[in-house]
Structures are given as C-alpha cells and as structure tokens.
C-alpha cells in the first residue's frame, strides 16, 4: 500500500483527484491545501507527496521544503507542473523532487508517476522536457526568485526584507543582481522579463 498525500489549493481539483486516486487498490490517499500540508506530512507520514506547484499563499513560490518532515523519513516528492513555469521546475529540482507530472497531461501519468516515485525512481512527463531546458538556462538563484516574486506582488524592500528575514541592504543587492542578470533597466523591467520567460 502506497500512502499518498495530495497537496493542492484548488478544493474541487484536489477532491476529484483524491477520489479518483483512491479507486486504485494499491493507494491510500489523503488530501490537503498547501497551508495545512506541513502538519499533515508530520501526522500522516506519507510515502509520496504529490504537490501542485501553484500555491495560493506564497507569492507564487510553493514552500516545497516544508513538505520534508523533520526527524523522520521524508516523503518522496512528486510535483504537478506546467512546462511554461521553468522557475518552479528548477525549484522542485533543487529540493529533490523525483517526479514531475505535466498538469496538462492525462491523469494516468499522475498514477504512473506516483508508483514510480514510491519505488524511489524518477518520473518526468515527456511534455515537460522543454520546461527543464528553459530552467537550465535561467540565470536567477532560488533566493533571487523569492525576492523577485515578492517584488512582482508589489512588496516594498522593507516588506521583502521582513518576509525573507533579510536586511534592507541585502534585498537591494539581490534586486541589483536580478536586474543585471536579466538584462533589465530596472525592477519593473526585471519583473516583466522574468514573467515573459516563465521564471515567475
């Protein structure tokens, strides 16, 4: 029996997927929105966390690291992704996700991915290949993406500093690096370029 925790902020989508997956005799499925996910990981101790990379509460950057349970065997991570968001694919790769299922693909891909990831094997939907190529070309670090995502939501330097536990000067340094790496003229231009590239 594979214990699966499905993490998705869309209640309808999450419920339908969980119900469909529960029809499989080898799966025991629980579901939760992102805000409750860390606690559910600790209490349920799933074998696989299947998490949607679109997160409503975190300025577009899901807290994937929070799905790793402290002091216990961490669940294997499978993400539901879109090829046009290479920044999120890169983020998932950095935290050690084993599975990458295209949200635009057939539901059977999710099922196949969960089973492969439960065995400790990598699974990548073929349609995400281009997204991974774009992710490899992305010049921004994870921290720079976090700063830029908050800036794109309209956060001030002080708000970004408080949210990420950084000094104001460090945030300004990150913004300068982002502007340089993206070839932008200013902060607004860096946001526009990054959104156009699918990094945000």
Short mmCIF file of C-alpha atoms in Angstrom, two decimals, residues 68-141:
data_model
loop_
_atom_site.label_atom_id
_atom_site.label_comp_id
_atom_site.label_asym_id
_atom_site.label_seq_id
_atom_site.Cartn_x
_atom_site.Cartn_y
_atom_site.Cartn_z
CA UNK A 68 10.11 17.41 4.17
CA UNK A 69 9.26 16.08 7.65
CA UNK A 70 11.80 16.88 10.37
CA UNK A 71 13.15 13.93 12.35
CA UNK A 72 11.53 11.29 10.20
CA UNK A 73 11.90 9.73 6.81
CA UNK A 74 10.91 12.43 4.36
CA UNK A 75 8.23 11.54 1.83
CA UNK A 76 9.29 11.27 -1.76
CA UNK A 77 8.16 14.32 -3.69
CA UNK A 78 6.21 14.37 -6.95
CA UNK A 79 5.12 17.71 -8.37
CA UNK A 80 2.29 18.68 -10.69
CA UNK A 81 3.87 21.22 -13.02
CA UNK A 82 3.46 23.20 -16.21
CA UNK A 83 6.17 23.47 -18.86
CA UNK A 84 5.71 27.24 -19.09
CA UNK A 85 6.92 27.74 -15.48
CA UNK A 86 10.63 26.74 -15.62
CA UNK A 87 11.39 28.65 -12.43
CA UNK A 88 9.10 26.35 -10.46
CA UNK A 89 10.57 23.27 -12.16
CA UNK A 90 14.04 24.42 -11.12
CA UNK A 91 12.83 25.00 -7.58
CA UNK A 92 11.37 21.49 -7.37
CA UNK A 93 14.60 20.01 -8.73
CA UNK A 94 16.63 21.88 -6.10
CA UNK A 95 14.61 20.38 -3.23
CA UNK A 96 14.97 16.87 -4.60
CA UNK A 97 11.64 16.10 -6.26
CA UNK A 98 11.72 12.71 -8.01
CA UNK A 99 8.53 13.03 -10.03
CA UNK A 100 7.34 15.70 -12.46
CA UNK A 101 3.85 15.29 -13.93
CA UNK A 102 2.53 17.72 -16.53
CA UNK A 103 -0.75 19.22 -15.32
CA UNK A 104 -1.94 19.32 -18.93
CA UNK A 105 -1.32 15.57 -19.34
CA UNK A 106 -3.52 12.52 -18.88
CA UNK A 107 -4.49 11.55 -15.30
CA UNK A 108 -2.86 8.15 -15.82
CA UNK A 109 0.51 9.94 -15.86
CA UNK A 110 -0.08 11.00 -12.26
CA UNK A 111 -0.86 7.45 -11.27
CA UNK A 112 2.20 6.07 -13.08
CA UNK A 113 4.37 8.82 -11.57
CA UNK A 114 3.21 8.09 -8.01
CA UNK A 115 4.03 4.40 -8.39
CA UNK A 116 7.48 5.09 -9.85
CA UNK A 117 8.35 7.70 -7.23
CA UNK A 118 7.19 5.37 -4.43
CA UNK A 119 9.85 2.92 -5.66
CA UNK A 120 12.48 5.67 -5.49
CA UNK A 121 12.61 6.04 -9.26
CA UNK A 122 12.49 9.29 -11.23
CA UNK A 123 9.44 10.08 -13.37
CA UNK A 124 9.23 13.00 -15.81
CA UNK A 125 6.38 13.65 -18.22
CA UNK A 126 7.89 13.95 -21.69
CA UNK A 127 5.98 17.18 -22.28
CA UNK A 128 7.97 18.90 -19.51
CA UNK A 129 11.28 18.47 -21.36
CA UNK A 130 11.24 21.97 -22.83
CA UNK A 131 10.46 23.44 -19.42
CA UNK A 132 13.55 21.75 -17.98
CA UNK A 133 15.68 23.12 -20.82
CA UNK A 134 14.39 26.62 -20.01
CA UNK A 135 15.06 26.03 -16.30
CA UNK A 136 18.67 25.13 -17.07
CA UNK A 137 19.07 28.47 -18.87
CA UNK A 138 17.56 30.50 -16.03
CA UNK A 139 20.18 32.82 -14.52
CA UNK A 140 18.46 33.54 -11.20
CA UNK A 141 19.14 31.71 -7.94
#
